[in-house]
Tab-separated table of C-alpha atoms in Angstrom:
chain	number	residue	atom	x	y	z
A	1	UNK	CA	0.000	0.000	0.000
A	2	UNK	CA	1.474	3.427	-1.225
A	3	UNK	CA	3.031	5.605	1.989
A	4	UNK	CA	0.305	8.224	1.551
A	5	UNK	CA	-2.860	5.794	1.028
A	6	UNK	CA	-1.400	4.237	4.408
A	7	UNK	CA	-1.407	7.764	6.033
A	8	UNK	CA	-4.627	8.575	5.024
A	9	UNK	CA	-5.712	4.815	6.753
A	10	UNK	CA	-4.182	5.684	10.045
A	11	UNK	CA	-6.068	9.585	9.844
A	12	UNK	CA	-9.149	8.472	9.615
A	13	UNK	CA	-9.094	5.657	12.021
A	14	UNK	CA	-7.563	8.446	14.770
A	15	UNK	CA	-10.113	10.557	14.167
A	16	UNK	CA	-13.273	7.933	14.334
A	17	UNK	CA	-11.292	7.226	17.672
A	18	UNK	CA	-11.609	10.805	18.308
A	19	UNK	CA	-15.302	11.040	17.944
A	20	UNK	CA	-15.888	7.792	20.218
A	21	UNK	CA	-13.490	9.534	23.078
A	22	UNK	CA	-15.467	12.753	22.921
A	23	UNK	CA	-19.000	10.768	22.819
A	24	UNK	CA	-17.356	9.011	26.104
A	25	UNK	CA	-16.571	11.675	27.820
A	26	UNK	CA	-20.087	13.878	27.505
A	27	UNK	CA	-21.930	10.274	28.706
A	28	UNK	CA	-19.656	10.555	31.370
A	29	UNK	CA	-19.820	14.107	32.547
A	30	UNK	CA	-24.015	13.625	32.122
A	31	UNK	CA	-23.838	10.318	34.219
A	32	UNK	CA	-21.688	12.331	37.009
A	33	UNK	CA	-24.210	15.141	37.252
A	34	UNK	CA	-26.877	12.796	37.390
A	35	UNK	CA	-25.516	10.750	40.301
A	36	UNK	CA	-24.356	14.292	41.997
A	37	UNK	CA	-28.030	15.561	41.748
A	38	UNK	CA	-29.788	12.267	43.231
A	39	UNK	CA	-27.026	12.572	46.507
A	40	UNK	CA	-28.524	16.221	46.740
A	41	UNK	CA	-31.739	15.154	46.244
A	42	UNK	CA	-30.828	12.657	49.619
A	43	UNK	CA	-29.829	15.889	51.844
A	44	UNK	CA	-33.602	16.957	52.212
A	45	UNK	CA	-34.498	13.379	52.970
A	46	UNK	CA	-31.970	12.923	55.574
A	47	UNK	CA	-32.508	16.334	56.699
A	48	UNK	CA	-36.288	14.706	57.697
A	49	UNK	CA	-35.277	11.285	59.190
A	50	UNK	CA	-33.046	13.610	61.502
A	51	UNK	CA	-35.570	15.646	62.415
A	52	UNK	CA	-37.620	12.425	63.408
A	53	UNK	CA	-35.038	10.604	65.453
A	54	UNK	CA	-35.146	14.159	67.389
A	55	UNK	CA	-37.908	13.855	68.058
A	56	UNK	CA	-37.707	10.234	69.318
A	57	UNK	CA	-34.519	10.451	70.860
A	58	UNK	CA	-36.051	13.636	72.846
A	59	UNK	CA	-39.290	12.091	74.255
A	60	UNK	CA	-39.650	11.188	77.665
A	61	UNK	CA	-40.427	7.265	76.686
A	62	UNK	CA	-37.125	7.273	74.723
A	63	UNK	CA	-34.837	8.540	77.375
A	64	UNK	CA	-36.598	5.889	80.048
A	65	UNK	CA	-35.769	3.032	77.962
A	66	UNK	CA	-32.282	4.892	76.766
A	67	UNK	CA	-29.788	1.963	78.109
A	68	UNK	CA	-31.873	-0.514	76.425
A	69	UNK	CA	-32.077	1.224	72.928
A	70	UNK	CA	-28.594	3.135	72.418
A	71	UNK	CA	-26.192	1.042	70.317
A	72	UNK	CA	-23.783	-1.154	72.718
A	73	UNK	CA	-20.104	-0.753	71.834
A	74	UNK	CA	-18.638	-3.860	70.335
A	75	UNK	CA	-15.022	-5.213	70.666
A	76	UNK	CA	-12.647	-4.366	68.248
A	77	UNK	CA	-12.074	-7.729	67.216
A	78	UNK	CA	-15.797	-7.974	66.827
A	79	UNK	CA	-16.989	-9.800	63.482
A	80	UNK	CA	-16.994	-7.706	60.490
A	81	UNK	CA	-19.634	-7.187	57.084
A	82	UNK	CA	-17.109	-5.350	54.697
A	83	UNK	CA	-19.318	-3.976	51.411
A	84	UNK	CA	-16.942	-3.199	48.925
A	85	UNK	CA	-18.103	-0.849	45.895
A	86	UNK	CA	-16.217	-1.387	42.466
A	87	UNK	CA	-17.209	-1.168	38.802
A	88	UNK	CA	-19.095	-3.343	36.479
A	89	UNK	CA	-17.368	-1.285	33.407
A	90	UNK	CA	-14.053	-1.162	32.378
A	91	UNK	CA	-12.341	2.386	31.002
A	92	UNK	CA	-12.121	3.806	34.231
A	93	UNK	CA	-8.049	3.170	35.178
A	94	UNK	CA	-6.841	2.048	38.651
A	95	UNK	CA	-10.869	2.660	40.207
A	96	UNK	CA	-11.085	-1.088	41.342
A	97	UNK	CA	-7.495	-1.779	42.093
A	98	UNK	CA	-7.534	1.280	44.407
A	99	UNK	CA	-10.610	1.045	46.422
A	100	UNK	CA	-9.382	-2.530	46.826
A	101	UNK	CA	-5.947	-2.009	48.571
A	102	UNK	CA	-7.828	1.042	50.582
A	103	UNK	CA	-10.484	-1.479	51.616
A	104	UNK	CA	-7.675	-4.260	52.955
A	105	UNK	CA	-5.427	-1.969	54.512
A	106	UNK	CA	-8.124	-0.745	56.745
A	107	UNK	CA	-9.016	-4.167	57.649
A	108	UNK	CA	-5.925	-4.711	58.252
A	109	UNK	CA	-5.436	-2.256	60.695
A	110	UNK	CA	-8.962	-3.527	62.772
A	111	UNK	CA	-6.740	-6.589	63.464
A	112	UNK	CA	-9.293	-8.834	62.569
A	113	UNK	CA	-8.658	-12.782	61.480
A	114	UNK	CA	-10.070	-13.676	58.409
A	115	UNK	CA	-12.516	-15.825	59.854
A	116	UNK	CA	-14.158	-12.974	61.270
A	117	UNK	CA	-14.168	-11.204	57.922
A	118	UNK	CA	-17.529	-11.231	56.117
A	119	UNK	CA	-17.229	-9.430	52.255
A	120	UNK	CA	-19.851	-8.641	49.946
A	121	UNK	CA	-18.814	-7.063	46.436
A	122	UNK	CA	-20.458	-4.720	44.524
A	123	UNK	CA	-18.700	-4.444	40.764
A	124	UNK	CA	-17.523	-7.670	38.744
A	125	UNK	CA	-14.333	-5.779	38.083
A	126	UNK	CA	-13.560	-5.712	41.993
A	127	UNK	CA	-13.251	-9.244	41.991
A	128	UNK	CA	-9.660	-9.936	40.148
A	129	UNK	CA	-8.214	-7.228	42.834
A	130	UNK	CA	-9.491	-9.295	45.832
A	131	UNK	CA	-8.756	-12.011	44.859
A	132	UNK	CA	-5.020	-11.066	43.925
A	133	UNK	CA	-5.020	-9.919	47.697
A	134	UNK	CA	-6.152	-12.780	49.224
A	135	UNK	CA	-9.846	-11.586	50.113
A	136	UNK	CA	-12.469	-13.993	49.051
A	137	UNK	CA	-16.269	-12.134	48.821
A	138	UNK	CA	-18.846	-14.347	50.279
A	139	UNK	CA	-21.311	-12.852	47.194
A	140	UNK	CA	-20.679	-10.682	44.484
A	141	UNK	CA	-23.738	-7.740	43.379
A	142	UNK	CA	-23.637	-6.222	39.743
A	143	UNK	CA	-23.075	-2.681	39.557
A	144	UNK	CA	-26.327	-0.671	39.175
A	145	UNK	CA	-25.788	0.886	35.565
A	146	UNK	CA	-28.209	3.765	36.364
A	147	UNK	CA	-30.359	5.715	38.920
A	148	UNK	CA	-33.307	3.280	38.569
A	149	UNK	CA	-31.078	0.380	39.878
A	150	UNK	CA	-30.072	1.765	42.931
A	151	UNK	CA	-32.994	1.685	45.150
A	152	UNK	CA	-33.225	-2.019	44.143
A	153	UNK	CA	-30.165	-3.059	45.076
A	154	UNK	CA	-29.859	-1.043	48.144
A	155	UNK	CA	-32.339	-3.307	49.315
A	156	UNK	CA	-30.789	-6.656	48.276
A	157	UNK	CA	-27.934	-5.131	50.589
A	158	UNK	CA	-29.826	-4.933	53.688
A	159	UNK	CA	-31.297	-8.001	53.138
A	160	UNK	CA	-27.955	-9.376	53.263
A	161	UNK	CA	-26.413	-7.487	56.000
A	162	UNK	CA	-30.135	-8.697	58.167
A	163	UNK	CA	-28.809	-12.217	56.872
A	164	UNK	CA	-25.528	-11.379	58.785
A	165	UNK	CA	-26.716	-9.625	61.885
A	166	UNK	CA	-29.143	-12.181	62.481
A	167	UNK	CA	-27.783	-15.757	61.361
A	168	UNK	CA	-23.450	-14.838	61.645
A	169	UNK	CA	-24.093	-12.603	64.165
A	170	UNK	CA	-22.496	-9.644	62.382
A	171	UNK	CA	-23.469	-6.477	63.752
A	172	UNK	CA	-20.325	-4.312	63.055
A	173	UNK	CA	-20.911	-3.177	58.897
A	174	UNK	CA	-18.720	-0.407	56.892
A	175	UNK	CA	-18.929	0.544	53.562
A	176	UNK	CA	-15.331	0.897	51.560
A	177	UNK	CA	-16.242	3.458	48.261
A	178	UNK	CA	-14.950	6.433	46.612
A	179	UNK	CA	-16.137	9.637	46.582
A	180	UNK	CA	-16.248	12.116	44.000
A	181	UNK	CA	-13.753	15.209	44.718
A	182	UNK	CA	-14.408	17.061	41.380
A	183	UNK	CA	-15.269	16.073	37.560
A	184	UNK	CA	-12.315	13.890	37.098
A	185	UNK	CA	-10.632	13.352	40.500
A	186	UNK	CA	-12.250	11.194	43.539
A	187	UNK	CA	-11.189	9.402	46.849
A	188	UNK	CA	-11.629	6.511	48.679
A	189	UNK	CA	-13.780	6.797	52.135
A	190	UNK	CA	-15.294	4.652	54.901
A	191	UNK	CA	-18.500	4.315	56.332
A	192	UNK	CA	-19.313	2.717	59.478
A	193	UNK	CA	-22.773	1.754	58.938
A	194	UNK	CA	-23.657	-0.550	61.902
A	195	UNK	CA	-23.527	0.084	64.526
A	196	UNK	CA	-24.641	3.225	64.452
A	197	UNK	CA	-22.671	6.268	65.878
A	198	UNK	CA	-23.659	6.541	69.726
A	199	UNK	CA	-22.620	10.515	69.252
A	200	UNK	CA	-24.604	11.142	66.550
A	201	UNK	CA	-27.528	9.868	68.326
A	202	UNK	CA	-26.609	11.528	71.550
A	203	UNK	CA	-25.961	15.229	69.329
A	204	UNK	CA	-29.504	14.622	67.798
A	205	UNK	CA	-30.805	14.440	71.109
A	206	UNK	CA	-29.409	17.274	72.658
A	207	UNK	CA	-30.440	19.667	69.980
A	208	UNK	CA	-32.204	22.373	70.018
A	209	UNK	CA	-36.072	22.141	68.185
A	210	UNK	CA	-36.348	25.277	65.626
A	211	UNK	CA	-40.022	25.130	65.368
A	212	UNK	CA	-42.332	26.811	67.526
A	213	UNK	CA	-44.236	23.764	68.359
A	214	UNK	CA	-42.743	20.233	69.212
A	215	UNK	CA	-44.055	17.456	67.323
A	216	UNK	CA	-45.660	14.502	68.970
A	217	UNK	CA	-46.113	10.865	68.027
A	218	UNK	CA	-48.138	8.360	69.025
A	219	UNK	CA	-46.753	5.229	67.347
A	220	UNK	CA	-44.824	3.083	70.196
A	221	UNK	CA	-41.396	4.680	70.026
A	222	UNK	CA	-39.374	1.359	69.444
A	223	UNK	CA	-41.263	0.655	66.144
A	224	UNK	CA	-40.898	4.505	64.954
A	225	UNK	CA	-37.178	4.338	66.343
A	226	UNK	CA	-36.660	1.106	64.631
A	227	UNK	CA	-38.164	2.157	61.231
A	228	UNK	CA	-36.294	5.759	61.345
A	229	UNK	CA	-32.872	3.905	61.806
A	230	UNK	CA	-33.736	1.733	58.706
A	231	UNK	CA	-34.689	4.704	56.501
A	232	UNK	CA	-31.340	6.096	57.421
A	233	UNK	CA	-29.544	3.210	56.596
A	234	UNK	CA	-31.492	3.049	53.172
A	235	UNK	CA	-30.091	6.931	52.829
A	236	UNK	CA	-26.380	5.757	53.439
A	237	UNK	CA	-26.209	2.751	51.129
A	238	UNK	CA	-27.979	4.923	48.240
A	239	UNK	CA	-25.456	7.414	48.433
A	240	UNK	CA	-22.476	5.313	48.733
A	241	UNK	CA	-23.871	3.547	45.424
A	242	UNK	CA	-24.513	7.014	43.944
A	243	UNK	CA	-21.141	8.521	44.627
A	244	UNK	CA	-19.445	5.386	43.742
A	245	UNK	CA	-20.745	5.192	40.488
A	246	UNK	CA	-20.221	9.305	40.516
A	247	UNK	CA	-16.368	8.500	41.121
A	248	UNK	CA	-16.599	5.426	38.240
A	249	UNK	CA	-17.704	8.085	35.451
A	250	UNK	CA	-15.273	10.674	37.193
A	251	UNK	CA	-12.423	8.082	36.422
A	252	UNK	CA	-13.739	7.092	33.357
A	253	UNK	CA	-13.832	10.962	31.720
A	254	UNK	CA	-9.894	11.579	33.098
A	255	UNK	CA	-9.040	8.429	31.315
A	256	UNK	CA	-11.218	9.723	28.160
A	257	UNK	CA	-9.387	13.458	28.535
A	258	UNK	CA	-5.859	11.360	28.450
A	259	UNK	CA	-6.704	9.229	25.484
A	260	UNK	CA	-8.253	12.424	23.659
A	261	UNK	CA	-4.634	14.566	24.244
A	262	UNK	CA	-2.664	11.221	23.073
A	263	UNK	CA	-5.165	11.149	20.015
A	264	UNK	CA	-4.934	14.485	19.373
A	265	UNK	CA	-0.973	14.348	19.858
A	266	UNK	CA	-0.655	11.057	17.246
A	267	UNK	CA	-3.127	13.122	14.744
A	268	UNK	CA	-0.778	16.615	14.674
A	269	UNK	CA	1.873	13.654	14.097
A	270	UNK	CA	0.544	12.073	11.153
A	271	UNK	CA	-1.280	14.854	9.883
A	272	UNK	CA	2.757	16.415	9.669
A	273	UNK	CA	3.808	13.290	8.014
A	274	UNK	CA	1.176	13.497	5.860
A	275	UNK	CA	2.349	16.886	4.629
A	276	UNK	CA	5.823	15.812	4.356
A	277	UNK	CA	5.080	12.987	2.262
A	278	UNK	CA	2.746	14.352	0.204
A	279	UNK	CA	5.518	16.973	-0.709
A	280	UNK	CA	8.096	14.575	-0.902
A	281	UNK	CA	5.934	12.734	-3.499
A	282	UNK	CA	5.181	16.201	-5.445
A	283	UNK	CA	8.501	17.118	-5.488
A	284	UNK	CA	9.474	13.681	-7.077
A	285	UNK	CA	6.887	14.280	-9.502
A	286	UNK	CA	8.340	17.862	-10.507
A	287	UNK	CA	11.712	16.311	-10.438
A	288	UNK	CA	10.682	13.873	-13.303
A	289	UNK	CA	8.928	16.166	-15.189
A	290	UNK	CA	12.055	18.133	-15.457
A	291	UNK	CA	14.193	15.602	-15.891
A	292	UNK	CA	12.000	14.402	-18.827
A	293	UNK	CA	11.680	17.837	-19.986
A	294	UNK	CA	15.565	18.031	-20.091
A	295	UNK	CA	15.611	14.615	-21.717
A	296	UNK	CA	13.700	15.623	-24.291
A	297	UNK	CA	15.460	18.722	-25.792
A	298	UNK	CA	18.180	17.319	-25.284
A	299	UNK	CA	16.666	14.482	-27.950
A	300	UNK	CA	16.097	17.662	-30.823
């Protein structure tokens, strides 16, 4: 195949790259606003199972059974449920291998045996990590691949971690995930999940009511109590799927900036080669013409 003809191959296959990176990288920015707006759409919510367990946590019944319904401390070498959130989709660079060696070096640092170690995974493309460091997940969840999967599988996790608390007597979960630090950066974070924070509770109950009048209920206060901590769990799982799968696309579009700039570089490369063989071939061309020229009155 002539030199040029090749060139000409190798543009247009660069640039059909080109078009896929950009098309890449706008899903990706739309997928991370999405997921940012549904964890802003949670702060209201939360905002109102707050305002409940206030409520509860205030009350007169509440504080009489207080020993009985604060969360006990457990030992530190307590069983734990580790839920580790990964990717289903590939394109997004080290996102799996680093929540992964995040994830074990925190467990590591709980001192606890493996035998104590419970692991769910959430991402297919987790797996090969934890596996390469020794973890072995108990079950492995798919990835939501949009909004309208999260709510379902948020509630195949608590299933599970019921399953734990009340057949392995796990009561001591956390949540390994990243979270989204701008368009195309993130970090991984922990959640302790169960049980759940004794201070938090405690601040809750201390503050101040802004409303002029203080709501009452009349539901008994363990069910209420019982159903506000579940609705709060619900709030924490959704958002560590939501800003997990923020982070994924965040990944995804710095991997999809990087392979425009080296597409962009290799183009302004063989776009210059291009040129120079194009006049390379022209000026052979002139070159002959001359030279045939010259040939031929030199033949009169």
């Amino acid at each position: 195949m002539p030199v040029l003809e090749l060139l000409q191959r190798r543009i247009a296959i660069a640039q059909e790259l080109q078009s896929v990176v950009k098309t890449m990288k706008v899903l990706a920015a739309a997928s991370i606003h999405q997921y940012e707006q549904a964890v802003e759409s949670l702060i209201e919510y939360n905002r109102t199972i707050e305002m409940g367990l206030q409520i509860v946590l205030g009350s007169a019944v509440y504080q009489h059974h207080a020993i009985a319904a604060s969360p006990r401390k457990l030992p530190r070498n307590s069983p734990l449920g580790a839920i580790i959130f990964g990717s289903d989709q590939g394109m997004c660079g080290q996102f799996n291998e680093q929540i992964v060696r995040y994830a074990v070096t925190q467990i590591q640092h709980l001192s606890i045996d493996s035998s104590q170690l419970a692991v769910l995974a959430v991402g297919a493309r987790v797996i090969p990590p934890l596996e390469n460091a020794g973890v072995v997940s108990e079950r492995n969840f798919a990835m939501p691949t949009s909004l309208a999967g999260i709510t379902s599988m948020v509630q195949e996790l608590l299933l599970h971690i019921e399953m734990w608390q009340s057949q392995m007597q796990i009561d001591k979960i956390a949540l390994f995930y990243h979270k989204p630090r701008s368009n195309i950066s993130y970090q991984p974070h922990t959640l302790q999940l169960l049980p759940v924070d004794k201070k938090w509770l405690e601040d809750l109950q201390q503050k101040r009511w802004v409303g002029a009048t203080l709501p009452t209920f009349t539901m008994d206060w363990s069910q209420l109590f019982s159903a506000l901590i579940e609705q709060y769990l619900f709030i924490c799982l959704y958002r560590a799927l939501a800003e997990s799968l923020a982070s994924e696309n965040a990944s995804r579009l710095a991997s999809m900036q990087a392979s425009e700039k080296n597409i962009e570089e290799q183009l302004a490369q063989l776009h210059a080669q291009f040129q120079q063989e194009r006049q390379t071939a022209i000026t052979e061309e002139m070159l002959e013409i001359v030279s045939g020229f010259e040939a031929l009155i030199r033949g009169c």
